[in-house]
Each structure stands twice: as C-alpha cells, then as structure tokens.
Short mmCIF file of C-alpha atoms in Angstrom, two decimals:
data_model
loop_
_atom_site.label_atom_id
_atom_site.label_comp_id
_atom_site.label_asym_id
_atom_site.label_seq_id
_atom_site.Cartn_x
_atom_site.Cartn_y
_atom_site.Cartn_z
CA UNK A 5 -0.01 0.05 -0.01
CA UNK A 6 1.43 3.28 -0.76
CA UNK A 7 1.95 5.88 1.95
CA UNK A 8 -0.32 8.47 0.45
CA UNK A 9 -3.09 5.94 0.49
CA UNK A 10 -2.63 5.09 4.16
CA UNK A 11 -2.86 8.75 5.06
CA UNK A 12 -6.06 9.09 3.13
CA UNK A 13 -7.40 5.84 3.76
CA UNK A 14 -10.74 7.05 5.15
CA UNK A 15 -11.57 8.69 1.72
CA UNK A 16 -13.58 6.84 -0.65
CA UNK A 17 -12.74 8.94 -3.62
CA UNK A 18 -9.06 8.25 -3.22
CA UNK A 19 -9.71 4.65 -2.71
CA UNK A 20 -11.56 4.74 -5.98
CA UNK A 21 -8.92 6.67 -7.79
CA UNK A 22 -6.32 4.27 -6.62
CA UNK A 23 -8.26 1.15 -7.50
CA UNK A 24 -9.27 2.18 -10.88
CA UNK A 25 -5.84 3.71 -11.63
CA UNK A 26 -7.14 7.33 -11.94
CA UNK A 27 -4.26 8.87 -10.29
CA UNK A 28 -1.67 10.68 -12.26
CA UNK A 29 0.91 8.21 -13.40
CA UNK A 30 4.27 9.49 -14.66
CA UNK A 31 7.40 7.74 -16.10
CA UNK A 32 10.32 9.77 -16.44
CA UNK A 33 13.30 8.48 -18.46
CA UNK A 34 16.40 10.59 -17.98
CA UNK A 35 15.48 14.26 -18.53
CA UNK A 36 14.19 13.93 -22.08
CA UNK A 37 11.14 11.58 -22.14
CA UNK A 38 8.14 11.87 -19.90
CA UNK A 39 4.96 9.74 -20.08
CA UNK A 40 1.86 11.01 -17.95
CA UNK A 41 -1.36 9.10 -17.75
CA UNK A 42 -4.63 10.81 -16.86
CA UNK A 43 -3.86 14.05 -18.40
CA UNK A 44 -6.96 16.08 -18.81
CA UNK A 45 -5.83 19.31 -20.59
CA UNK A 46 -2.95 21.22 -21.86
CA UNK A 47 -3.03 24.50 -20.26
CA UNK A 48 0.08 25.92 -21.88
CA UNK A 49 2.41 24.66 -24.58
CA UNK A 50 5.42 26.32 -26.13
CA UNK A 51 9.08 25.41 -26.76
CA UNK A 52 10.22 25.76 -23.24
CA UNK A 53 7.23 25.02 -21.20
CA UNK A 54 4.28 22.43 -21.16
CA UNK A 55 1.66 22.97 -18.45
CA UNK A 56 -0.83 20.16 -18.08
CA UNK A 57 -3.75 19.51 -15.83
CA UNK A 58 -4.03 15.88 -14.62
CA UNK A 59 -6.73 14.46 -12.32
CA UNK A 60 -5.47 16.02 -9.17
CA UNK A 61 -2.78 18.38 -9.97
CA UNK A 62 -1.14 20.73 -12.38
CA UNK A 63 2.14 19.71 -13.86
CA UNK A 64 4.68 22.09 -15.57
CA UNK A 65 7.61 20.78 -17.60
CA UNK A 66 10.31 23.23 -18.07
CA UNK A 67 13.06 22.81 -20.69
CA UNK A 68 13.90 23.23 -24.33
CA UNK A 69 12.67 22.06 -27.65
CA UNK A 70 9.69 20.48 -25.97
CA UNK A 71 7.35 18.42 -28.13
CA UNK A 72 4.15 16.50 -27.37
CA UNK A 73 3.28 12.98 -28.74
CA UNK A 74 0.23 10.65 -28.47
CA UNK A 75 -1.98 12.92 -26.77
CA UNK A 76 -4.89 10.60 -26.94
CA UNK A 77 -6.83 8.59 -24.49
CA UNK A 78 -5.78 10.82 -21.57
CA UNK A 79 -2.00 9.90 -21.93
CA UNK A 80 0.72 12.27 -23.18
CA UNK A 81 4.48 11.88 -24.08
CA UNK A 82 6.66 14.85 -23.73
CA UNK A 83 9.93 14.74 -25.41
CA UNK A 84 12.62 17.43 -25.20
CA UNK A 85 15.48 18.52 -22.76
CA UNK A 86 13.90 18.96 -19.35
CA UNK A 87 15.33 21.32 -16.79
CA UNK A 88 12.70 20.99 -14.12
CA UNK A 89 9.23 19.68 -13.15
CA UNK A 90 6.78 21.75 -11.20
CA UNK A 91 3.68 20.32 -9.36
CA UNK A 92 0.83 22.45 -8.30
CA UNK A 93 -2.06 21.38 -6.30
CA UNK A 94 -5.57 22.02 -7.75
CA UNK A 95 -7.70 23.75 -5.31
CA UNK A 96 -9.98 21.50 -3.41
CA UNK A 97 -7.90 18.53 -3.90
CA UNK A 98 -5.87 17.40 -0.95
CA UNK A 99 -2.35 15.91 -1.04
CA UNK A 100 -1.74 16.61 -4.69
CA UNK B 21 5.62 -0.29 -42.76
CA UNK B 22 2.31 0.36 -41.24
CA UNK B 23 2.72 4.01 -41.76
CA UNK B 24 3.36 3.52 -45.31
CA UNK B 25 0.06 1.84 -45.83
CA UNK B 26 -2.19 4.10 -43.67
CA UNK B 27 -0.32 7.21 -44.63
CA UNK B 28 1.20 9.99 -42.67
CA UNK B 29 0.54 13.63 -42.98
CA UNK B 30 2.81 16.45 -41.68
CA UNK B 31 1.02 19.89 -41.02
CA UNK B 32 1.43 23.06 -39.29
CA UNK B 33 -1.44 25.15 -37.87
CA UNK B 34 -1.48 28.84 -37.46
CA UNK B 35 -3.86 29.63 -34.56
CA UNK B 36 -4.13 31.84 -31.57
CA UNK B 37 -3.96 29.09 -28.88
CA UNK B 38 -2.13 25.88 -29.83
CA UNK B 39 -3.03 24.53 -26.41
CA UNK B 40 -6.71 24.84 -27.33
CA UNK B 41 -6.17 23.30 -30.65
CA UNK B 42 -4.35 20.26 -29.06
CA UNK B 43 -7.06 19.72 -26.59
CA UNK B 44 -9.67 19.95 -29.44
CA UNK B 45 -7.53 17.23 -31.10
CA UNK B 46 -7.59 15.02 -28.17
CA UNK B 47 -11.31 15.38 -27.65
CA UNK B 48 -11.74 14.51 -31.25
CA UNK B 49 -9.71 11.23 -30.82
CA UNK B 50 -7.34 12.49 -33.38
CA UNK B 51 -4.01 10.64 -32.72
CA UNK B 52 -1.19 13.19 -33.32
CA UNK B 53 2.52 12.78 -32.96
CA UNK B 54 5.47 15.04 -32.74
CA UNK B 55 3.48 18.05 -31.66
CA UNK B 56 5.76 21.04 -31.29
CA UNK B 57 5.02 24.69 -31.04
CA UNK B 58 7.65 27.08 -32.62
CA UNK B 59 7.05 30.62 -32.61
CA UNK B 60 3.37 30.22 -32.05
CA UNK B 61 2.84 27.77 -34.85
CA UNK B 62 1.93 24.33 -34.09
CA UNK B 63 3.68 21.43 -36.01
CA UNK B 64 2.72 18.00 -35.98
CA UNK B 65 1.98 14.64 -37.92
CA UNK B 66 -1.29 12.75 -38.14
CA UNK B 67 -2.39 9.55 -40.01
CA UNK B 68 -4.17 9.98 -43.26
CA UNK B 69 -7.57 8.82 -42.09
CA UNK B 70 -7.50 11.67 -39.49
CA UNK B 71 -6.95 14.50 -41.98
CA UNK B 72 -10.62 15.17 -42.40
CA UNK B 73 -11.05 15.48 -38.66
CA UNK B 74 -8.15 17.89 -38.61
CA UNK B 75 -9.64 20.09 -41.19
CA UNK B 76 -13.01 20.19 -39.49
CA UNK B 77 -11.25 21.24 -36.17
CA UNK B 78 -9.23 23.81 -37.91
CA UNK B 79 -12.43 25.26 -39.53
CA UNK B 80 -14.16 25.50 -36.23
CA UNK B 81 -11.15 27.00 -34.25
CA UNK B 82 -10.73 29.42 -37.16
CA UNK B 83 -7.23 28.52 -37.62
CA UNK B 84 -5.20 28.08 -40.75
CA UNK B 85 -3.68 24.64 -41.75
CA UNK B 86 -0.80 24.01 -44.05
CA UNK B 87 -0.11 20.53 -45.23
CA UNK B 88 3.84 20.13 -45.32
CA UNK B 89 4.06 16.52 -46.63
CA UNK B 90 2.06 13.45 -47.31
CA UNK B 91 3.24 9.99 -47.80
CA UNK B 92 1.78 6.63 -47.79
CA UNK B 93 -0.47 4.28 -49.76
CA UNK B 94 -3.77 6.06 -48.99
CA UNK B 95 -2.37 9.34 -50.40
CA UNK B 96 -1.08 7.75 -53.53
CA UNK B 97 -4.43 5.97 -54.03
CA UNK B 98 -6.02 9.48 -53.41
CA UNK B 99 -3.89 10.95 -56.10
CA UNK B 100 -4.99 8.40 -58.71
CA UNK B 101 -8.60 8.28 -57.66
CA UNK B 102 -9.88 10.02 -60.78
CA UNK B 103 -7.96 7.88 -63.24
CA UNK B 104 -10.80 5.53 -63.95
CA UNK B 105 -8.96 3.67 -66.73
CA UNK B 106 -6.29 2.61 -64.14
CA UNK B 107 -8.98 1.38 -61.65
CA UNK B 108 -10.81 -0.44 -64.53
CA UNK B 109 -7.50 -1.96 -65.55
CA UNK B 110 -6.71 -3.32 -62.26
CA UNK B 111 -10.37 -4.68 -61.92
CA UNK B 112 -10.29 -6.34 -65.31
CA UNK B 113 -6.76 -7.70 -64.69
CA UNK B 114 -7.85 -9.23 -61.40
CA UNK B 115 -10.90 -10.80 -62.91
CA UNK B 116 -9.01 -12.08 -65.81
CA UNK B 117 -6.19 -13.63 -63.65
CA UNK B 118 -8.98 -15.20 -61.52
CA UNK B 119 -10.81 -16.49 -64.59
CA UNK B 120 -7.76 -17.58 -66.57
CA UNK B 121 -6.28 -19.29 -63.51
CA UNK B 122 -9.49 -21.37 -63.25
CA UNK B 123 -9.93 -22.45 -66.84
CA UNK B 124 -7.94 -25.22 -68.79
CA UNK B 125 -5.53 -23.57 -71.10
CA UNK B 126 -3.52 -26.58 -72.00
CA UNK B 127 -3.68 -30.31 -71.50
CA UNK B 128 -0.37 -31.99 -71.08
CA UNK B 129 0.05 -35.95 -71.64
CA UNK B 130 2.57 -38.19 -70.18
CA UNK B 131 3.18 -41.88 -70.30
CA UNK B 132 1.74 -42.65 -73.63
CA UNK B 133 3.49 -45.16 -75.98
CA UNK B 134 1.16 -46.37 -78.46
CA UNK B 135 -1.62 -43.85 -78.35
CA UNK B 136 -0.78 -40.22 -79.47
CA UNK B 137 -1.06 -37.02 -77.49
CA UNK B 138 -3.95 -35.98 -79.84
CA UNK B 139 -5.82 -39.37 -79.30
CA UNK B 140 -5.58 -38.95 -75.41
CA UNK B 141 -6.65 -35.31 -75.50
CA UNK B 142 -9.71 -36.21 -77.66
CA UNK B 143 -10.61 -38.96 -75.17
CA UNK B 144 -10.14 -36.42 -72.21
CA UNK B 145 -12.21 -34.03 -74.29
CA UNK B 146 -14.95 -36.50 -74.56
CA UNK B 147 -15.26 -36.74 -70.80
CA UNK B 148 -15.83 -32.91 -70.49
CA UNK B 149 -12.38 -31.57 -69.97
CA UNK B 150 -11.54 -29.28 -72.97
CA UNK B 151 -9.46 -26.28 -73.42
CA UNK B 152 -11.60 -23.25 -71.96
CA UNK B 153 -13.45 -25.65 -69.42
CA UNK B 154 -13.89 -23.89 -66.18
CA UNK B 155 -12.07 -26.32 -63.97
CA UNK B 156 -13.88 -25.86 -60.51
CA UNK B 157 -16.94 -27.10 -62.26
CA UNK B 158 -15.31 -30.45 -63.30
CA UNK B 159 -14.53 -33.28 -61.18
CA UNK B 160 -11.11 -34.74 -62.22
CA UNK B 161 -11.52 -37.84 -59.98
CA UNK B 162 -14.87 -38.91 -61.65
CA UNK B 163 -13.46 -38.05 -65.29
CA UNK B 164 -10.42 -40.35 -64.27
CA UNK B 165 -12.92 -43.06 -63.24
CA UNK B 166 -15.05 -42.68 -66.23
CA UNK B 167 -12.09 -42.80 -68.74
CA UNK B 168 -10.64 -45.96 -67.09
CA UNK B 169 -13.95 -47.78 -67.01
CA UNK B 170 -14.91 -46.71 -70.65
CA UNK B 171 -11.72 -46.64 -72.57
CA UNK B 172 -10.12 -49.98 -73.00
CA UNK B 173 -6.93 -48.86 -74.51
CA UNK B 174 -6.33 -47.01 -71.21
CA UNK B 175 -5.43 -48.85 -68.05
CA UNK B 176 -4.91 -45.96 -65.79
CA UNK B 177 -4.96 -42.30 -65.92
CA UNK B 178 -4.27 -39.66 -63.42
CA UNK B 179 -5.78 -36.02 -63.99
CA UNK B 180 -4.33 -33.16 -62.02
CA UNK B 181 -4.45 -29.59 -62.29
CA UNK B 182 -1.55 -27.34 -62.13
CA UNK B 183 -2.76 -23.84 -62.31
CA UNK B 184 -4.35 -23.49 -65.77
CA UNK B 185 -2.80 -26.65 -67.04
CA UNK B 186 -4.34 -30.08 -66.85
CA UNK B 187 -1.70 -32.94 -66.54
CA UNK B 188 -2.76 -36.23 -67.72
CA UNK B 189 -0.48 -39.22 -66.77
CA UNK B 190 -1.55 -42.25 -68.70
CA UNK B 191 -0.70 -45.88 -68.37
CA UNK B 192 -1.76 -47.82 -71.50
CA UNK B 193 -3.13 -51.25 -71.57
CA UNK B 194 -0.65 -53.83 -72.57
CA UNK B 195 -1.87 -55.33 -75.88
CA UNK B 196 -1.44 -59.14 -75.88
CA UNK B 197 0.66 -60.38 -78.81
CA UNK B 198 -1.40 -62.34 -81.51
CA UNK B 199 -0.88 -65.97 -80.94
CA UNK B 200 -0.39 -68.06 -83.82
CA UNK B 201 -1.48 -71.57 -82.70
CA UNK B 202 1.01 -73.90 -84.38
CA UNK B 203 -0.08 -77.09 -82.61
CA UNK B 204 -3.54 -77.28 -84.31
CA UNK B 205 -3.43 -79.86 -87.17
CA UNK B 206 -4.14 -78.44 -90.41
CA UNK B 207 -3.53 -78.83 -94.33
CA UNK B 208 -2.27 -76.39 -96.84
CA UNK B 209 -4.62 -75.90 -99.81
CA UNK B 210 -4.33 -73.86 -102.95
CA UNK B 211 -5.96 -70.41 -103.27
CA UNK B 212 -6.02 -70.42 -107.17
CA UNK B 213 -6.40 -72.59 -110.05
CA UNK B 214 -2.62 -72.60 -110.82
CA UNK B 215 0.38 -74.40 -111.91
CA UNK B 216 3.11 -74.99 -109.29
CA UNK B 217 6.21 -73.33 -110.36
CA UNK B 218 8.31 -73.04 -107.36
CA UNK B 219 8.28 -74.89 -104.02
CA UNK B 220 10.04 -72.84 -101.78
CA UNK B 221 9.74 -74.49 -98.55
CA UNK B 222 7.65 -77.28 -96.77
CA UNK B 223 8.91 -77.10 -93.22
CA UNK B 224 6.22 -79.37 -91.80
CA UNK B 225 3.75 -81.70 -93.62
CA UNK B 226 3.67 -83.97 -96.58
CA UNK B 227 3.96 -82.27 -99.98
CA UNK B 228 1.09 -83.84 -102.27
CA UNK B 229 1.57 -82.52 -105.83
CA UNK B 230 4.91 -82.42 -107.65
CA UNK B 231 6.63 -79.38 -109.22
CA UNK B 232 4.85 -78.16 -112.27
CA UNK B 233 1.77 -79.90 -111.60
CA UNK B 234 -1.52 -78.02 -111.90
CA UNK B 235 -3.97 -77.53 -108.86
CA UNK B 236 -7.48 -76.45 -108.68
CA UNK B 237 -8.57 -73.94 -106.06
CA UNK B 238 -8.96 -75.69 -102.81
CA UNK B 239 -6.75 -78.76 -103.77
CA UNK B 240 -4.46 -80.30 -101.21
CA UNK B 241 -0.87 -78.92 -101.33
CA UNK B 242 0.57 -80.20 -98.26
CA UNK B 243 -1.20 -82.68 -95.97
CA UNK B 244 -1.24 -82.34 -92.18
CA UNK B 245 -1.82 -86.13 -92.00
CA UNK B 246 1.59 -87.99 -92.06
CA UNK B 247 1.48 -91.67 -92.59
CA UNK B 248 4.88 -93.48 -92.11
CA UNK B 249 5.78 -96.91 -93.45
CA UNK B 250 6.69 -98.06 -89.97
CA UNK B 251 4.77 -95.81 -87.79
CA UNK B 252 0.95 -94.96 -87.26
CA UNK B 253 -0.46 -91.89 -88.83
CA UNK B 254 -0.18 -88.74 -87.04
CA UNK B 255 -1.33 -85.06 -87.51
CA UNK B 256 0.88 -82.03 -87.77
CA UNK B 257 0.40 -78.25 -88.36
CA UNK B 258 1.29 -78.27 -91.99
CA UNK B 259 3.25 -75.06 -93.39
CA UNK B 260 4.46 -74.36 -96.77
CA UNK B 261 5.58 -71.63 -99.17
CA UNK B 262 4.47 -72.62 -102.76
CA UNK B 263 4.61 -70.34 -105.70
CA UNK B 264 1.91 -70.93 -108.35
CA UNK B 265 1.39 -69.25 -111.73
CA UNK B 266 -2.16 -68.50 -112.69
CA UNK B 267 -4.47 -66.42 -114.91
CA UNK B 268 -6.88 -63.72 -113.67
CA UNK B 269 -9.33 -61.81 -115.70
CA UNK B 270 -10.59 -58.13 -114.91
CA UNK B 271 -12.82 -55.87 -116.91
CA UNK B 272 -12.42 -52.14 -116.78
CA UNK B 273 -14.98 -49.75 -118.13
CA UNK B 274 -15.08 -46.02 -118.58
CA UNK B 275 -18.27 -44.34 -119.81
CA UNK B 276 -17.96 -41.86 -122.57
CA UNK B 277 -20.40 -39.55 -120.77
CA UNK B 278 -19.70 -39.70 -117.10
CA UNK B 279 -20.91 -37.96 -113.93
CA UNK B 280 -18.72 -35.25 -112.63
CA UNK B 281 -18.77 -32.42 -110.09
CA UNK B 282 -18.48 -28.72 -110.84
CA UNK B 283 -16.59 -26.76 -108.24
CA UNK B 284 -17.32 -22.95 -107.87
CA UNK B 285 -14.53 -20.58 -106.68
CA UNK B 286 -14.08 -21.09 -102.76
CA UNK B 287 -15.46 -18.57 -100.27
CA UNK B 288 -13.25 -17.87 -97.25
CA UNK B 289 -14.32 -16.41 -94.08
CA UNK B 290 -13.08 -16.24 -90.39
CA UNK B 291 -14.66 -16.76 -87.07
CA UNK B 292 -13.18 -15.58 -83.68
CA UNK B 293 -12.75 -18.53 -81.42
CA UNK B 294 -12.90 -17.79 -77.69
CA UNK B 295 -13.26 -20.66 -74.93
CA UNK B 296 -15.11 -22.82 -77.39
CA UNK B 297 -17.38 -19.99 -78.41
CA UNK B 298 -17.26 -19.25 -82.21
CA UNK B 299 -18.14 -15.57 -83.22
CA UNK B 300 -18.51 -15.06 -86.90
CA UNK B 301 -16.52 -12.25 -88.27
CA UNK B 302 -18.98 -11.86 -91.08
CA UNK B 303 -22.56 -11.36 -91.82
CA UNK B 304 -24.18 -14.83 -91.17
CA UNK B 305 -26.24 -16.16 -93.99
CA UNK B 306 -27.63 -19.41 -94.95
CA UNK B 307 -25.48 -21.54 -97.32
CA UNK B 308 -27.73 -23.09 -99.93
CA UNK B 309 -26.87 -25.98 -102.33
CA UNK B 310 -24.07 -28.45 -101.85
CA UNK B 311 -20.66 -27.48 -100.67
CA UNK B 312 -17.59 -28.75 -99.15
CA UNK B 313 -16.45 -27.37 -96.01
CA UNK B 314 -13.11 -27.05 -94.35
CA UNK B 315 -12.18 -25.32 -91.09
CA UNK B 316 -8.89 -24.92 -89.44
CA UNK B 317 -8.26 -23.43 -86.01
CA UNK B 318 -5.15 -21.22 -85.36
CA UNK B 319 -4.77 -20.52 -81.71
CA UNK B 320 -3.10 -17.52 -80.28
CA UNK B 321 0.35 -18.19 -78.61
CA UNK B 322 1.49 -16.51 -75.47
CA UNK B 323 5.28 -17.37 -75.04
CA UNK B 324 4.67 -20.97 -76.40
CA UNK B 325 1.37 -21.46 -74.50
CA UNK B 326 -1.65 -21.98 -76.70
CA UNK B 327 -4.43 -19.80 -75.51
CA UNK B 328 -8.13 -20.78 -75.71
CA UNK B 329 -8.56 -18.04 -78.23
CA UNK B 330 -7.95 -17.90 -81.80
CA UNK B 331 -9.11 -17.52 -85.49
CA UNK B 332 -11.07 -20.19 -87.29
CA UNK B 333 -10.28 -19.91 -91.08
CA UNK B 334 -13.19 -21.55 -93.07
CA UNK B 335 -13.29 -22.46 -96.65
CA UNK B 336 -16.45 -23.27 -98.41
CA UNK B 337 -16.51 -24.53 -101.80
CA UNK B 338 -19.87 -24.87 -103.36
CA UNK B 339 -20.42 -27.43 -106.20
CA UNK B 340 -22.99 -29.04 -108.47
CA UNK B 341 -23.18 -32.34 -110.20
CA UNK B 342 -22.76 -32.25 -113.79
CA UNK B 343 -21.84 -34.35 -116.68
CA UNK B 344 -18.61 -34.53 -118.60
CA UNK B 345 -18.09 -36.31 -121.95
CA UNK B 346 -14.78 -37.75 -122.92
CA UNK B 347 -13.22 -38.50 -126.33
CA UNK B 348 -12.00 -42.11 -126.92
CA UNK B 349 -8.33 -41.25 -126.27
CA UNK B 350 -9.42 -39.51 -122.88
CA UNK B 351 -11.40 -42.48 -121.98
CA UNK B 352 -8.51 -44.85 -122.68
CA UNK B 353 -6.21 -42.76 -120.75
CA UNK B 354 -8.62 -42.93 -117.66
CA UNK B 355 -8.84 -46.62 -118.10
CA UNK B 356 -5.20 -47.15 -117.91
CA UNK B 357 -5.06 -44.92 -114.84
CA UNK B 358 -7.64 -47.22 -113.33
CA UNK B 359 -5.62 -50.30 -114.26
CA UNK B 360 -2.60 -48.69 -112.90
CA UNK B 361 -4.32 -48.16 -109.58
CA UNK B 362 -5.74 -51.43 -109.51
CA UNK B 363 -2.26 -53.19 -109.92
CA UNK B 364 -0.79 -50.93 -107.47
CA UNK B 365 -3.31 -51.88 -104.81
CA UNK B 366 -4.09 -55.46 -105.52
CA UNK B 367 -0.98 -56.96 -106.95
CA UNK B 368 2.19 -55.00 -106.02
CA UNK B 369 1.18 -54.40 -102.44
CA UNK B 370 0.19 -58.11 -102.04
CA UNK B 371 3.59 -59.47 -103.36
CA UNK B 372 1.80 -60.70 -106.68
CA UNK B 373 4.21 -60.59 -109.70
CA UNK B 374 2.66 -59.82 -113.01
CA UNK B 375 4.25 -61.97 -115.73
CA UNK B 376 2.01 -60.71 -118.67
CA UNK B 377 -1.05 -58.63 -119.31
CA UNK B 378 -3.31 -59.13 -122.32
CA UNK B 379 -5.80 -56.55 -123.31
CA UNK B 380 -8.92 -56.72 -125.30
CA UNK B 381 -10.57 -53.38 -126.20
CA UNK B 382 -14.32 -53.37 -126.60
CA UNK B 383 -15.69 -49.88 -127.83
CA UNK B 384 -19.38 -49.47 -127.56
CA UNK B 385 -21.76 -46.53 -128.19
CA UNK B 386 -21.46 -45.37 -124.63
CA UNK B 387 -18.41 -46.87 -123.02
CA UNK B 388 -14.99 -48.30 -123.64
CA UNK B 389 -14.13 -51.44 -121.98
CA UNK B 390 -10.87 -53.34 -121.51
CA UNK B 391 -10.82 -56.93 -120.78
CA UNK B 392 -7.52 -57.47 -119.16
CA UNK B 393 -6.12 -60.86 -118.61
CA UNK B 394 -3.16 -61.25 -116.22
CA UNK B 395 -0.72 -63.98 -115.85
CA UNK B 396 0.50 -63.84 -112.26
CA UNK B 397 2.86 -65.45 -109.86
CA UNK B 398 2.25 -65.61 -106.19
CA UNK B 399 2.20 -67.68 -103.06
CA UNK B 400 -0.94 -70.05 -103.34
CA UNK B 401 -0.98 -71.45 -99.94
CA UNK B 402 -3.81 -71.24 -97.55
CA UNK B 403 -4.06 -72.91 -94.14
CA UNK B 404 -7.15 -75.17 -93.67
CA UNK B 405 -7.77 -76.69 -90.29
CA UNK B 406 -8.46 -80.31 -90.29
CA UNK B 407 -10.96 -80.06 -87.25
CA UNK B 408 -13.16 -77.18 -88.52
CA UNK B 409 -11.09 -74.32 -86.92
CA UNK B 410 -10.96 -72.37 -90.10
CA UNK B 411 -12.79 -69.33 -88.61
CA UNK B 412 -9.82 -68.66 -86.35
#
C-alpha cells in the first residue's frame, strides 16, 4: 500500500482513484522523455514549457525543444530536454 | 511499414492558442505525433484517415492549416482516384487473372507409348475436359474413373491440375501379342487354279503335288496327316511356301459420258474462337446447295502457351453435279489410270508378280471396256484346319 493512500485511507474517492488507476502516473526517462497518464488538458504549450492538468494536480515541465506526442486516451508523451518539473495542487484536492 | 500503408501527413497550424487546438484534437480522438510549438505555430503529424477531422477542427477553431508533406499508400491512392482507366485496368486484370487461372488452357499428356497425345486429348475432351473448361466445375476424379472404365486402351489415367494446365498421366493397356496356334493340325490348300512353279519351303507336312503339276482352287498342297511306313499316322500343323502361276481376268469400263462435279470458286471467311465460343467475323447467311467445308483453327500463342482463343479459317467450296463427256483417247487414258491403280493396290502391295498382261478393247456406243487378262505368280498357300477351326 502506498503511504499516500494510508494517510487518506478514510476517503472513498481516493480509494476509487487508486483502485481504478485514476491517479496521475508518470514515467520519466532521463531528462528527455516523460509519459504522463490521466492528463486532462494542456493549459500552456510552447518550446520551453508544457503545463498540463491531470486528475489532481497541475504539472509544469520546463526545458527546451519540448514536443508532445500521442496525446490521446488521456495519456501524453513529452519529449525534449527537461530542466525542471513543477507540481501544483488544484484547489479543492488535498495531498496532490 | 504500417505508416506507409495508412499514410502519414505532416502539417502546421497557425492559430491563436495551440493548447486549445491540441485539446480539441484530443477530444476528437485524433492521434497526433511530434506536436511542437515553434514561434506560436503548431507542427505535428497525423495519420491519413484523421486528415478530415483535422480540417474540421481547423475550420471550427478559425485556424489556418498547411499540409507540409504526405506519404503512404492512402495518399497515393487518393492521387490516382480520378484515373478510372487505371482502376478499370486493375479490376479487369484481377478478374482475368482469377478466370484464366481457373480454366484449362493446356492439356499435357505423359506416359503414352502407342496412343498419340492428340488421341488421348480427344478422349479427355469426350469426358468434359477441354481447352476453356472452367475447372472448378469439373470433377477430375470422376473423369478419371469414367475414362478408366470406358476406354479399354487406357489401363489407368491420373488427372491433376497445375494452375491452368491439366496434366494427364496415362498408363496404357498392354496389348497381348497375336498368338499363332501352331499346334492345331491343318492342311495347306491352294487359293487359285494354278500351276506350281516353285516350291520354296515345306517345313512341316507332306507335299502332295509335284513341281509343275496343276492344281485347282482348294486342292490339297501339303497334307497335315503324315503316314509313315513303320509308324502310325499322326497329325501335324502343315506349313508351306509354294509359288503358283495362274491367270486372272478383270474388266475395266469407262463411260464416254460420265458424272462429274463442278466446283465454284471457294469462299473464305473467319470466325473468332474464344473458349469454345465461335463468333462469326462476317454477316451470317444461310449457305444453300451442296458445298465442301473445311475449317482450321489457329490458336493464339503466348510465349509458347496456346491460349483458348484464336481464329477459325473456313473454306466453303460450293459444287453441283454435272456431266462430262470424254473422247476415246481420254477414256482410254482414264482406263489405264484405273488399271494402274488396281495393279498397285491389289498386286504389287500383296506381293503378286505380273508376268503378262493381255488387253482386249471393246468400244461400244456409250463406253470403252478393256478386258484384261493377267498371268500372275504368287504364293498360293492357304491354311485349312482339319478339325473345322478355319474361322480362327
């Protein structure tokens, strides 16, 4: 059991999200390939920044020559040279 | 590989908000690759079948789209979509390939020794397998069975299909040799009223007449019943080669006014032959009167393979019966031709030597007749079975 779940074990919504894999899953390879599941929307997209909204947070990827692929079925692949990642909690969602 | 089939289209979109455009793509389930924003312009790749959806989104987002490149089978097909001749050619070629690979274009025969290829092909044709037959409609197994049971010259036949070629492997019936029964007792008798001029050989039997004796037709020449002085009588299969000299009369007649046939100039016409169908290349009209008909089929060749299509050359020669009158000299000339033919067929081919020919001309009002008397020499022996086996 992940620790985040143990903290919020009383909440049914977290349980459902966890059970049905509705959380934001990320797979980072080095600093140039990032796969994010359950991406809801692209909020900002340019050469140096991709800002995404997932189910429970906003993820900002900073870098250079960023490109987006396979943005379909709530999954997204970001390629490029990443310099930093930022996570921002969506208001109303705890422990993002 | 898969991209080459479904086609990939590279594009760029000029829009106010690339993010909104990408989100619209996602909502429309358009799979886009390599999306990149450079100086406010969105670059990317989509599959060929998503191009219409992309154009629709572009229109609704009031953006401008520019197709940078297209590759793949779908786009090639799209490029040639208005070339109906090409499509028709592909369809016709497909149909022709399917049809021609299912009809018999050639029949190959193997394993025959006495029967010719043409004879075997003719037999196979009689059982429903001809050039141009649609092979899926024919049962080769039942044809094999029918041929084996129906044609006594063929002991076994195997028919198999190799594409458009029918292969026939034949095993012929072994013909039993003619058995001369030399054990049955028999006499040798004369076939002519003749004088014996030469006794070539009497291997078995007892010679009855002597050299230069005269014999009648049916007289005993060599007896198959041998009676010894010290032994009992016993029967043998008499054999002999005895040459006799004899006369034979033959009458040849030629009418001075004889029936003849008047031939008109021949008409030539052609038909187109296609899978057994004969299409006239002329205006058909009924041929009246008597005529001789000849037809020859010339098949088209394709690299040595005879196709079931060709040209039938027909020759129609009309004729009508007429009468022809001959002069005496012409009649005699015709008579000598008849005599020459007769001698060639009945004497020379049978090993009969003509020693003398006497002719007696009889000229009547309507005909010229030659009474010919031949003096001939030939083998006059004939086997006659003692116990009534002469029908053998």
